[in-house]
Amino acid sequence: MKQKGLALYPGSFDPFTYGHQDILERACQLFDHVEVTVAQNSEKHGFFSTEERKQLVEACTGHLNNVSVAVFEGLLVDYAKAQGAIALVRGLRQVSDFDYEFRMAFANRRLAPEVETVFLMTSEEHALISASIVREIYRYDGDISTFVPPAVQEAMAAR
Ligand code: PNS
């Protein structure tokens, strides 16, 4: 049965990968609406600009009818509360993700106990994909076609 409500799926999405898409599709089964919340991180110099990342997520999620995409800057839980979100969705790939994710989830819970963090596991096929690995393969002219959707591949090739 579907949970009611809005969930945010926050992240850098630099770029959006098949792993992100996998998690998003799972979240869409659980929540009425999922917003992909693209973080504007002034400390990180991204491969794509925040606006480009947003547009690419939109291009990759047209097949999902309960998804929207937005950009945010600031503290995630403040944004989540302002949007009326009941949950934050984060993907887990492997054990090494746990440390960072647990620290972030506990910090977010202390700040906003009413916003639950929900961890979803990727399919095995996508367990080794990360945006940073995609950027590295791209940098050395490797084939990224099995890691990212076609729209992202085209946008990276156009660089
Ligand atoms: O894809 P990422 O880079 O792992 O996503 C991390 C993100 C953007 C979800 C996280 O850095 C974040 O929420 N940034 C906003 C500032 C904030 O609220 N941090 C959490 C408090 S520990």
PDB file of N, CA and C in Angstrom, residues 64-157:
ATOM      1  N   LEU A  64       8.134   9.042 -15.260  1.00  0.00           N
ATOM      2  CA  LEU A  64       7.575   8.887 -13.909  1.00  0.00           C
ATOM      3  C   LEU A  64       6.577  10.020 -13.651  1.00  0.00           C
ATOM      4  N   ASN A  65       5.326   9.660 -13.404  1.00  0.00           N
ATOM      5  CA  ASN A  65       4.322  10.728 -13.328  1.00  0.00           C
ATOM      6  C   ASN A  65       4.133  11.335 -11.939  1.00  0.00           C
ATOM      7  N   ASN A  66       4.829  10.817 -10.940  1.00  0.00           N
ATOM      8  CA  ASN A  66       4.711  11.438  -9.613  1.00  0.00           C
ATOM      9  C   ASN A  66       6.056  11.999  -9.129  1.00  0.00           C
ATOM     10  N   VAL A  67       6.804  12.536 -10.082  1.00  0.00           N
ATOM     11  CA  VAL A  67       8.120  13.097  -9.763  1.00  0.00           C
ATOM     12  C   VAL A  67       8.198  14.546 -10.212  1.00  0.00           C
ATOM     13  N   SER A  68       8.805  15.369  -9.374  1.00  0.00           N
ATOM     14  CA  SER A  68       9.154  16.726  -9.799  1.00  0.00           C
ATOM     15  C   SER A  68      10.616  16.957  -9.412  1.00  0.00           C
ATOM     16  N   VAL A  69      11.173  18.019  -9.929  1.00  0.00           N
ATOM     17  CA  VAL A  69      12.593  18.303  -9.684  1.00  0.00           C
ATOM     18  C   VAL A  69      12.724  19.750  -9.246  1.00  0.00           C
ATOM     19  N   ALA A  70      13.508  19.986  -8.214  1.00  0.00           N
ATOM     20  CA  ALA A  70      13.713  21.359  -7.735  1.00  0.00           C
ATOM     21  C   ALA A  70      15.146  21.523  -7.253  1.00  0.00           C
ATOM     22  N   VAL A  71      15.558  22.762  -7.182  1.00  0.00           N
ATOM     23  CA  VAL A  71      16.886  23.084  -6.668  1.00  0.00           C
ATOM     24  C   VAL A  71      16.705  23.703  -5.290  1.00  0.00           C
ATOM     25  N   PHE A  72      17.610  23.382  -4.368  1.00  0.00           N
ATOM     26  CA  PHE A  72      17.527  24.055  -3.072  1.00  0.00           C
ATOM     27  C   PHE A  72      18.922  24.393  -2.572  1.00  0.00           C
ATOM     28  N   GLU A  73      18.969  25.405  -1.721  1.00  0.00           N
ATOM     29  CA  GLU A  73      20.223  25.776  -1.073  1.00  0.00           C
ATOM     30  C   GLU A  73      19.925  25.982   0.401  1.00  0.00           C
ATOM     31  N   GLY A  74      20.781  25.533   1.268  1.00  0.00           N
ATOM     32  CA  GLY A  74      20.558  25.728   2.697  1.00  0.00           C
ATOM     33  C   GLY A  74      20.502  24.412   3.417  1.00  0.00           C
ATOM     34  N   LEU A  75      19.808  24.423   4.539  1.00  0.00           N
ATOM     35  CA  LEU A  75      19.697  23.221   5.353  1.00  0.00           C
ATOM     36  C   LEU A  75      18.535  22.370   4.823  1.00  0.00           C
ATOM     37  N   LEU A  76      18.839  21.133   4.546  1.00  0.00           N
ATOM     38  CA  LEU A  76      17.853  20.266   3.903  1.00  0.00           C
ATOM     39  C   LEU A  76      16.565  20.118   4.714  1.00  0.00           C
ATOM     40  N   VAL A  77      16.698  19.930   6.019  1.00  0.00           N
ATOM     41  CA  VAL A  77      15.484  19.693   6.808  1.00  0.00           C
ATOM     42  C   VAL A  77      14.584  20.941   6.859  1.00  0.00           C
ATOM     43  N   ASP A  78      15.185  22.121   6.817  1.00  0.00           N
ATOM     44  CA  ASP A  78      14.366  23.343   6.781  1.00  0.00           C
ATOM     45  C   ASP A  78      13.555  23.377   5.487  1.00  0.00           C
ATOM     46  N   TYR A  79      14.238  23.035   4.412  1.00  0.00           N
ATOM     47  CA  TYR A  79      13.556  22.994   3.114  1.00  0.00           C
ATOM     48  C   TYR A  79      12.453  21.923   3.137  1.00  0.00           C
ATOM     49  N   ALA A  80      12.776  20.749   3.687  1.00  0.00           N
ATOM     50  CA  ALA A  80      11.802  19.649   3.733  1.00  0.00           C
ATOM     51  C   ALA A  80      10.552  20.066   4.511  1.00  0.00           C
ATOM     52  N   LYS A  81      10.760  20.722   5.642  1.00  0.00           N
ATOM     53  CA  LYS A  81       9.605  21.157   6.458  1.00  0.00           C
ATOM     54  C   LYS A  81       8.788  22.191   5.704  1.00  0.00           C
ATOM     55  N   ALA A  82       9.470  23.115   5.049  1.00  0.00           N
ATOM     56  CA  ALA A  82       8.763  24.169   4.302  1.00  0.00           C
ATOM     57  C   ALA A  82       7.941  23.556   3.159  1.00  0.00           C
ATOM     58  N   GLN A  83       8.429  22.457   2.604  1.00  0.00           N
ATOM     59  CA  GLN A  83       7.714  21.807   1.492  1.00  0.00           C
ATOM     60  C   GLN A  83       6.611  20.876   1.997  1.00  0.00           C
ATOM     61  N   GLY A  84       6.618  20.578   3.294  1.00  0.00           N
ATOM     62  CA  GLY A  84       5.652  19.631   3.857  1.00  0.00           C
ATOM     63  C   GLY A  84       6.034  18.182   3.587  1.00  0.00           C
ATOM     64  N   ALA A  85       7.324  17.929   3.394  1.00  0.00           N
ATOM     65  CA  ALA A  85       7.764  16.552   3.117  1.00  0.00           C
ATOM     66  C   ALA A  85       7.765  15.724   4.394  1.00  0.00           C
ATOM     67  N   ILE A  86       7.392  14.449   4.256  1.00  0.00           N
ATOM     68  CA  ILE A  86       7.386  13.569   5.429  1.00  0.00           C
ATOM     69  C   ILE A  86       8.653  12.719   5.495  1.00  0.00           C
ATOM     70  N   ALA A  87       9.377  12.659   4.381  1.00  0.00           N
ATOM     71  CA  ALA A  87      10.546  11.769   4.367  1.00  0.00           C
ATOM     72  C   ALA A  87      11.632  12.275   3.438  1.00  0.00           C
ATOM     73  N   LEU A  88      12.859  11.841   3.764  1.00  0.00           N
ATOM     74  CA  LEU A  88      14.022  12.063   2.905  1.00  0.00           C
ATOM     75  C   LEU A  88      14.474  10.687   2.434  1.00  0.00           C
ATOM     76  N   VAL A  89      14.600  10.514   1.152  1.00  0.00           N
ATOM     77  CA  VAL A  89      15.017   9.221   0.615  1.00  0.00           C
ATOM     78  C   VAL A  89      16.499   9.281   0.276  1.00  0.00           C
ATOM     79  N   ARG A  90      17.234   8.271   0.746  1.00  0.00           N
ATOM     80  CA  ARG A  90      18.647   8.164   0.381  1.00  0.00           C
ATOM     81  C   ARG A  90      18.910   6.739  -0.098  1.00  0.00           C
ATOM     82  N   GLY A  91      19.754   6.631  -1.078  1.00  0.00           N
ATOM     83  CA  GLY A  91      20.090   5.315  -1.609  1.00  0.00           C
ATOM     84  C   GLY A  91      21.306   4.748  -0.915  1.00  0.00           C
ATOM     85  N   LEU A  92      21.292   3.440  -0.711  1.00  0.00           N
ATOM     86  CA  LEU A  92      22.462   2.753  -0.155  1.00  0.00           C
ATOM     87  C   LEU A  92      22.961   1.761  -1.188  1.00  0.00           C
ATOM     88  N   ARG A  93      24.254   1.808  -1.413  1.00  0.00           N
ATOM     89  CA  ARG A  93      24.836   0.879  -2.385  1.00  0.00           C
ATOM     90  C   ARG A  93      25.636  -0.194  -1.666  1.00  0.00           C
ATOM     91  N   GLN A  94      26.463   0.233  -0.765  1.00  0.00           N
ATOM     92  CA  GLN A  94      27.356  -0.722  -0.105  1.00  0.00           C
ATOM     93  C   GLN A  94      27.674  -0.242   1.307  1.00  0.00           C
ATOM     94  N   VAL A  95      28.349  -1.099   2.062  1.00  0.00           N
ATOM     95  CA  VAL A  95      28.610  -0.831   3.471  1.00  0.00           C
ATOM     96  C   VAL A  95      29.320   0.509   3.664  1.00  0.00           C
ATOM     97  N   SER A  96      30.196   0.850   2.739  1.00  0.00           N
ATOM     98  CA  SER A  96      30.968   2.089   2.901  1.00  0.00           C
ATOM     99  C   SER A  96      30.085   3.336   2.874  1.00  0.00           C
ATOM    100  N   ASP A  97      28.876   3.234   2.370  1.00  0.00           N
ATOM    101  CA  ASP A  97      27.957   4.381   2.391  1.00  0.00           C
ATOM    102  C   ASP A  97      27.413   4.649   3.800  1.00  0.00           C
ATOM    103  N   PHE A  98      27.417   3.607   4.636  1.00  0.00           N
ATOM    104  CA  PHE A  98      26.683   3.683   5.901  1.00  0.00           C
ATOM    105  C   PHE A  98      27.155   4.804   6.823  1.00  0.00           C
ATOM    106  N   ASP A  99      28.459   4.927   6.962  1.00  0.00           N
ATOM    107  CA  ASP A  99      28.998   5.872   7.933  1.00  0.00           C
ATOM    108  C   ASP A  99      28.488   7.283   7.672  1.00  0.00           C
ATOM    109  N   TYR A 100      28.701   7.750   6.466  1.00  0.00           N
ATOM    110  CA  TYR A 100      28.256   9.093   6.078  1.00  0.00           C
ATOM    111  C   TYR A 100      26.740   9.225   6.187  1.00  0.00           C
ATOM    112  N   GLU A 101      26.050   8.224   5.693  1.00  0.00           N
ATOM    113  CA  GLU A 101      24.579   8.300   5.673  1.00  0.00           C
ATOM    114  C   GLU A 101      23.992   8.298   7.085  1.00  0.00           C
ATOM    115  N   PHE A 102      24.557   7.461   7.964  1.00  0.00           N
ATOM    116  CA  PHE A 102      24.034   7.416   9.328  1.00  0.00           C
ATOM    117  C   PHE A 102      24.269   8.742  10.043  1.00  0.00           C
ATOM    118  N   ARG A 103      25.463   9.316   9.848  1.00  0.00           N
ATOM    119  CA  ARG A 103      25.752  10.590  10.512  1.00  0.00           C
ATOM    120  C   ARG A 103      24.801  11.670  10.027  1.00  0.00           C
ATOM    121  N   MET A 104      24.567  11.673   8.722  1.00  0.00           N
ATOM    122  CA  MET A 104      23.672  12.692   8.169  1.00  0.00           C
ATOM    123  C   MET A 104      22.231  12.465   8.652  1.00  0.00           C
ATOM    124  N   ALA A 105      21.809  11.209   8.659  1.00  0.00           N
ATOM    125  CA  ALA A 105      20.440  10.918   9.073  1.00  0.00           C
ATOM    126  C   ALA A 105      20.211  11.284  10.544  1.00  0.00           C
ATOM    127  N   PHE A 106      21.196  10.986  11.391  1.00  0.00           N
ATOM    128  CA  PHE A 106      21.036  11.326  12.816  1.00  0.00           C
ATOM    129  C   PHE A 106      21.044  12.836  13.027  1.00  0.00           C
ATOM    130  N   ALA A 107      21.892  13.528  12.281  1.00  0.00           N
ATOM    131  CA  ALA A 107      21.912  14.994  12.396  1.00  0.00           C
ATOM    132  C   ALA A 107      20.574  15.562  11.932  1.00  0.00           C
ATOM    133  N   ASN A 108      20.085  15.065  10.819  1.00  0.00           N
ATOM    134  CA  ASN A 108      18.801  15.557  10.313  1.00  0.00           C
ATOM    135  C   ASN A 108      17.659  15.231  11.276  1.00  0.00           C
ATOM    136  N   ARG A 109      17.723  14.055  11.893  1.00  0.00           N
ATOM    137  CA  ARG A 109      16.659  13.675  12.839  1.00  0.00           C
ATOM    138  C   ARG A 109      16.680  14.581  14.071  1.00  0.00           C
ATOM    139  N   ARG A 110      17.888  14.920  14.525  1.00  0.00           N
ATOM    140  CA  ARG A 110      17.953  15.798  15.704  1.00  0.00           C
ATOM    141  C   ARG A 110      17.375  17.171  15.376  1.00  0.00           C
ATOM    142  N   LEU A 111      17.636  17.613  14.167  1.00  0.00           N
ATOM    143  CA  LEU A 111      17.134  18.931  13.761  1.00  0.00           C
ATOM    144  C   LEU A 111      15.634  18.915  13.475  1.00  0.00           C
ATOM    145  N   ALA A 112      15.157  17.804  12.944  1.00  0.00           N
ATOM    146  CA  ALA A 112      13.740  17.732  12.547  1.00  0.00           C
ATOM    147  C   ALA A 112      13.241  16.302  12.709  1.00  0.00           C
ATOM    148  N   PRO A 113      12.853  15.931  13.947  1.00  0.00           N
ATOM    149  CA  PRO A 113      12.445  14.536  14.206  1.00  0.00           C
ATOM    150  C   PRO A 113      11.235  14.098  13.384  1.00  0.00           C
ATOM    151  N   GLU A 114      10.453  15.062  12.934  1.00  0.00           N
ATOM    152  CA  GLU A 114       9.243  14.707  12.176  1.00  0.00           C
ATOM    153  C   GLU A 114       9.520  14.311  10.731  1.00  0.00           C
ATOM    154  N   VAL A 115      10.746  14.553  10.269  1.00  0.00           N
ATOM    155  CA  VAL A 115      11.086  14.174   8.888  1.00  0.00           C
ATOM    156  C   VAL A 115      11.929  12.897   8.943  1.00  0.00           C
ATOM    157  N   GLU A 116      11.356  11.813   8.459  1.00  0.00           N
ATOM    158  CA  GLU A 116      12.022  10.506   8.552  1.00  0.00           C
ATOM    159  C   GLU A 116      12.983  10.309   7.384  1.00  0.00           C
ATOM    160  N   THR A 117      14.148   9.745   7.666  1.00  0.00           N
ATOM    161  CA  THR A 117      15.042   9.358   6.563  1.00  0.00           C
ATOM    162  C   THR A 117      14.755   7.901   6.211  1.00  0.00           C
ATOM    163  N   VAL A 118      14.549   7.659   4.942  1.00  0.00           N
ATOM    164  CA  VAL A 118      14.239   6.313   4.465  1.00  0.00           C
ATOM    165  C   VAL A 118      15.363   5.871   3.538  1.00  0.00           C
ATOM    166  N   PHE A 119      15.995   4.754   3.857  1.00  0.00           N
ATOM    167  CA  PHE A 119      17.069   4.241   3.010  1.00  0.00           C
ATOM    168  C   PHE A 119      16.531   3.156   2.089  1.00  0.00           C
ATOM    169  N   LEU A 120      16.834   3.304   0.834  1.00  0.00           N
ATOM    170  CA  LEU A 120      16.447   2.269  -0.124  1.00  0.00           C
ATOM    171  C   LEU A 120      17.713   1.687  -0.744  1.00  0.00           C
ATOM    172  N   MET A 121      17.671   0.401  -1.004  1.00  0.00           N
ATOM    173  CA  MET A 121      18.838  -0.256  -1.608  1.00  0.00           C
ATOM    174  C   MET A 121      18.719  -0.288  -3.116  1.00  0.00           C
ATOM    175  N   THR A 122      19.821  -0.020  -3.776  1.00  0.00           N
ATOM    176  CA  THR A 122      19.824  -0.137  -5.237  1.00  0.00           C
ATOM    177  C   THR A 122      19.801  -1.606  -5.632  1.00  0.00           C
ATOM    178  N   SER A 123      19.489  -1.837  -6.890  1.00  0.00           N
ATOM    179  CA  SER A 123      19.630  -3.199  -7.411  1.00  0.00           C
ATOM    180  C   SER A 123      21.136  -3.505  -7.465  1.00  0.00           C
ATOM    181  N   GLU A 124      21.461  -4.775  -7.419  1.00  0.00           N
ATOM    182  CA  GLU A 124      22.879  -5.178  -7.446  1.00  0.00           C
ATOM    183  C   GLU A 124      23.605  -4.601  -8.652  1.00  0.00           C
ATOM    184  N   GLU A 125      22.877  -4.555  -9.744  1.00  0.00           N
ATOM    185  CA  GLU A 125      23.452  -4.084 -11.001  1.00  0.00           C
ATOM    186  C   GLU A 125      24.040  -2.673 -10.881  1.00  0.00           C
ATOM    187  N   HIS A 126      23.410  -1.874 -10.004  1.00  0.00           N
ATOM    188  CA  HIS A 126      23.826  -0.477  -9.899  1.00  0.00           C
ATOM    189  C   HIS A 126      24.651  -0.194  -8.642  1.00  0.00           C
ATOM    190  N   ALA A 127      24.993  -1.240  -7.911  1.00  0.00           N
ATOM    191  CA  ALA A 127      25.614  -1.036  -6.604  1.00  0.00           C
ATOM    192  C   ALA A 127      26.991  -0.384  -6.678  1.00  0.00           C
ATOM    193  N   LEU A 128      27.616  -0.428  -7.818  1.00  0.00           N
ATOM    194  CA  LEU A 128      28.973   0.128  -7.897  1.00  0.00           C
ATOM    195  C   LEU A 128      29.023   1.455  -8.648  1.00  0.00           C
ATOM    196  N   ILE A 129      27.873   1.959  -9.026  1.00  0.00           N
ATOM    197  CA  ILE A 129      27.865   3.236  -9.755  1.00  0.00           C
ATOM    198  C   ILE A 129      27.915   4.393  -8.775  1.00  0.00           C
ATOM    199  N   SER A 130      28.789   5.355  -9.044  1.00  0.00           N
ATOM    200  CA  SER A 130      28.723   6.620  -8.312  1.00  0.00           C
ATOM    201  C   SER A 130      29.000   7.732  -9.307  1.00  0.00           C
ATOM    202  N   ALA A 131      28.482   8.909  -9.001  1.00  0.00           N
ATOM    203  CA  ALA A 131      28.670  10.042  -9.913  1.00  0.00           C
ATOM    204  C   ALA A 131      30.159  10.344 -10.081  1.00  0.00           C
ATOM    205  N   SER A 132      30.926  10.190  -8.996  1.00  0.00           N
ATOM    206  CA  SER A 132      32.352  10.518  -9.112  1.00  0.00           C
ATOM    207  C   SER A 132      33.074   9.523 -10.022  1.00  0.00           C
ATOM    208  N   ILE A 133      32.677   8.260  -9.975  1.00  0.00           N
ATOM    209  CA  ILE A 133      33.289   7.274 -10.870  1.00  0.00           C
ATOM    210  C   ILE A 133      32.909   7.568 -12.318  1.00  0.00           C
ATOM    211  N   VAL A 134      31.660   7.976 -12.517  1.00  0.00           N
ATOM    212  CA  VAL A 134      31.223   8.340 -13.878  1.00  0.00           C
ATOM    213  C   VAL A 134      32.065   9.504 -14.401  1.00  0.00           C
ATOM    214  N   ARG A 135      32.295  10.509 -13.569  1.00  0.00           N
ATOM    215  CA  ARG A 135      33.093  11.673 -14.005  1.00  0.00           C
ATOM    216  C   ARG A 135      34.524  11.250 -14.335  1.00  0.00           C
ATOM    217  N   GLU A 136      35.040  10.312 -13.528  1.00  0.00           N
ATOM    218  CA  GLU A 136      36.416   9.858 -13.764  1.00  0.00           C
ATOM    219  C   GLU A 136      36.527   9.071 -15.073  1.00  0.00           C
ATOM    220  N   ILE A 137      35.575   8.180 -15.309  1.00  0.00           N
ATOM    221  CA  ILE A 137      35.601   7.394 -16.555  1.00  0.00           C
ATOM    222  C   ILE A 137      35.486   8.339 -17.755  1.00  0.00           C
ATOM    223  N   TYR A 138      34.601   9.308 -17.611  1.00  0.00           N
ATOM    224  CA  TYR A 138      34.415  10.300 -18.688  1.00  0.00           C
ATOM    225  C   TYR A 138      35.729  11.055 -18.955  1.00  0.00           C
ATOM    226  N   ARG A 139      36.414  11.426 -17.871  1.00  0.00           N
ATOM    227  CA  ARG A 139      37.648  12.212 -18.001  1.00  0.00           C
ATOM    228  C   ARG A 139      38.687  11.471 -18.846  1.00  0.00           C
ATOM    229  N   TYR A 140      38.692  10.140 -18.732  1.00  0.00           N
ATOM    230  CA  TYR A 140      39.658   9.344 -19.501  1.00  0.00           C
ATOM    231  C   TYR A 140      39.015   8.737 -20.742  1.00  0.00           C
ATOM    232  N   ASP A 141      37.938   9.356 -21.188  1.00  0.00           N
ATOM    233  CA  ASP A 141      37.309   8.966 -22.455  1.00  0.00           C
ATOM    234  C   ASP A 141      36.717   7.568 -22.450  1.00  0.00           C
ATOM    235  N   GLY A 142      36.362   7.063 -21.269  1.00  0.00           N
ATOM    236  CA  GLY A 142      35.787   5.720 -21.183  1.00  0.00           C
ATOM    237  C   GLY A 142      34.306   5.728 -21.534  1.00  0.00           C
ATOM    238  N   ASP A 143      33.761   4.534 -21.644  1.00  0.00           N
ATOM    239  CA  ASP A 143      32.361   4.367 -22.034  1.00  0.00           C
ATOM    240  C   ASP A 143      31.465   4.465 -20.789  1.00  0.00           C
ATOM    241  N   ILE A 144      30.637   5.486 -20.736  1.00  0.00           N
ATOM    242  CA  ILE A 144      29.768   5.673 -19.562  1.00  0.00           C
ATOM    243  C   ILE A 144      28.327   5.232 -19.830  1.00  0.00           C
ATOM    244  N   SER A 145      28.124   4.606 -20.984  1.00  0.00           N
ATOM    245  CA  SER A 145      26.741   4.323 -21.417  1.00  0.00           C
ATOM    246  C   SER A 145      25.980   3.371 -20.493  1.00  0.00           C
ATOM    247  N   THR A 146      26.688   2.536 -19.744  1.00  0.00           N
ATOM    248  CA  THR A 146      25.952   1.633 -18.850  1.00  0.00           C
ATOM    249  C   THR A 146      25.747   2.246 -17.462  1.00  0.00           C
ATOM    250  N   PHE A 147      26.270   3.442 -17.256  1.00  0.00           N
ATOM    251  CA  PHE A 147      26.188   4.090 -15.944  1.00  0.00           C
ATOM    252  C   PHE A 147      25.152   5.209 -15.882  1.00  0.00           C
ATOM    253  N   VAL A 148      24.941   5.870 -17.016  1.00  0.00           N
ATOM    254  CA  VAL A 148      24.048   7.042 -17.014  1.00  0.00           C
ATOM    255  C   VAL A 148      23.038   6.958 -18.150  1.00  0.00           C
ATOM    256  N   PRO A 149      21.851   7.543 -17.952  1.00  0.00           N
ATOM    257  CA  PRO A 149      20.851   7.554 -19.019  1.00  0.00           C
ATOM    258  C   PRO A 149      21.360   8.341 -20.237  1.00  0.00           C
ATOM    259  N   PRO A 150      20.757   8.071 -21.418  1.00  0.00           N
ATOM    260  CA  PRO A 150      21.230   8.702 -22.653  1.00  0.00           C
ATOM    261  C   PRO A 150      21.321  10.232 -22.589  1.00  0.00           C
ATOM    262  N   ALA A 151      20.367  10.886 -21.946  1.00  0.00           N
ATOM    263  CA  ALA A 151      20.395  12.360 -21.907  1.00  0.00           C
ATOM    264  C   ALA A 151      21.656  12.870 -21.205  1.00  0.00           C
ATOM    265  N   VAL A 152      22.070  12.167 -20.163  1.00  0.00           N
ATOM    266  CA  VAL A 152      23.272  12.574 -19.426  1.00  0.00           C
ATOM    267  C   VAL A 152      24.507  12.284 -20.273  1.00  0.00           C
ATOM    268  N   GLN A 153      24.477  11.123 -20.923  1.00  0.00           N
ATOM    269  CA  GLN A 153      25.618  10.752 -21.776  1.00  0.00           C
ATOM    270  C   GLN A 153      25.814  11.811 -22.869  1.00  0.00           C
ATOM    271  N   GLU A 154      24.703  12.212 -23.481  1.00  0.00           N
ATOM    272  CA  GLU A 154      24.793  13.225 -24.559  1.00  0.00           C
ATOM    273  C   GLU A 154      25.317  14.547 -24.019  1.00  0.00           C
ATOM    274  N   ALA A 155      24.814  14.930 -22.846  1.00  0.00           N
ATOM    275  CA  ALA A 155      25.250  16.217 -22.278  1.00  0.00           C
ATOM    276  C   ALA A 155      26.731  16.184 -21.924  1.00  0.00           C
ATOM    277  N   MET A 156      27.214  15.026 -21.461  1.00  0.00           N
ATOM    278  CA  MET A 156      28.646  14.933 -21.118  1.00  0.00           C
ATOM    279  C   MET A 156      29.483  14.902 -22.391  1.00  0.00           C
ATOM    280  N   ALA A 157      28.976  14.214 -23.398  1.00  0.00           N
ATOM    281  CA  ALA A 157      29.715  14.147 -24.670  1.00  0.00           C
ATOM    282  C   ALA A 157      29.822  15.529 -25.314  1.00  0.00           C
TER     283      ALA A 157
END
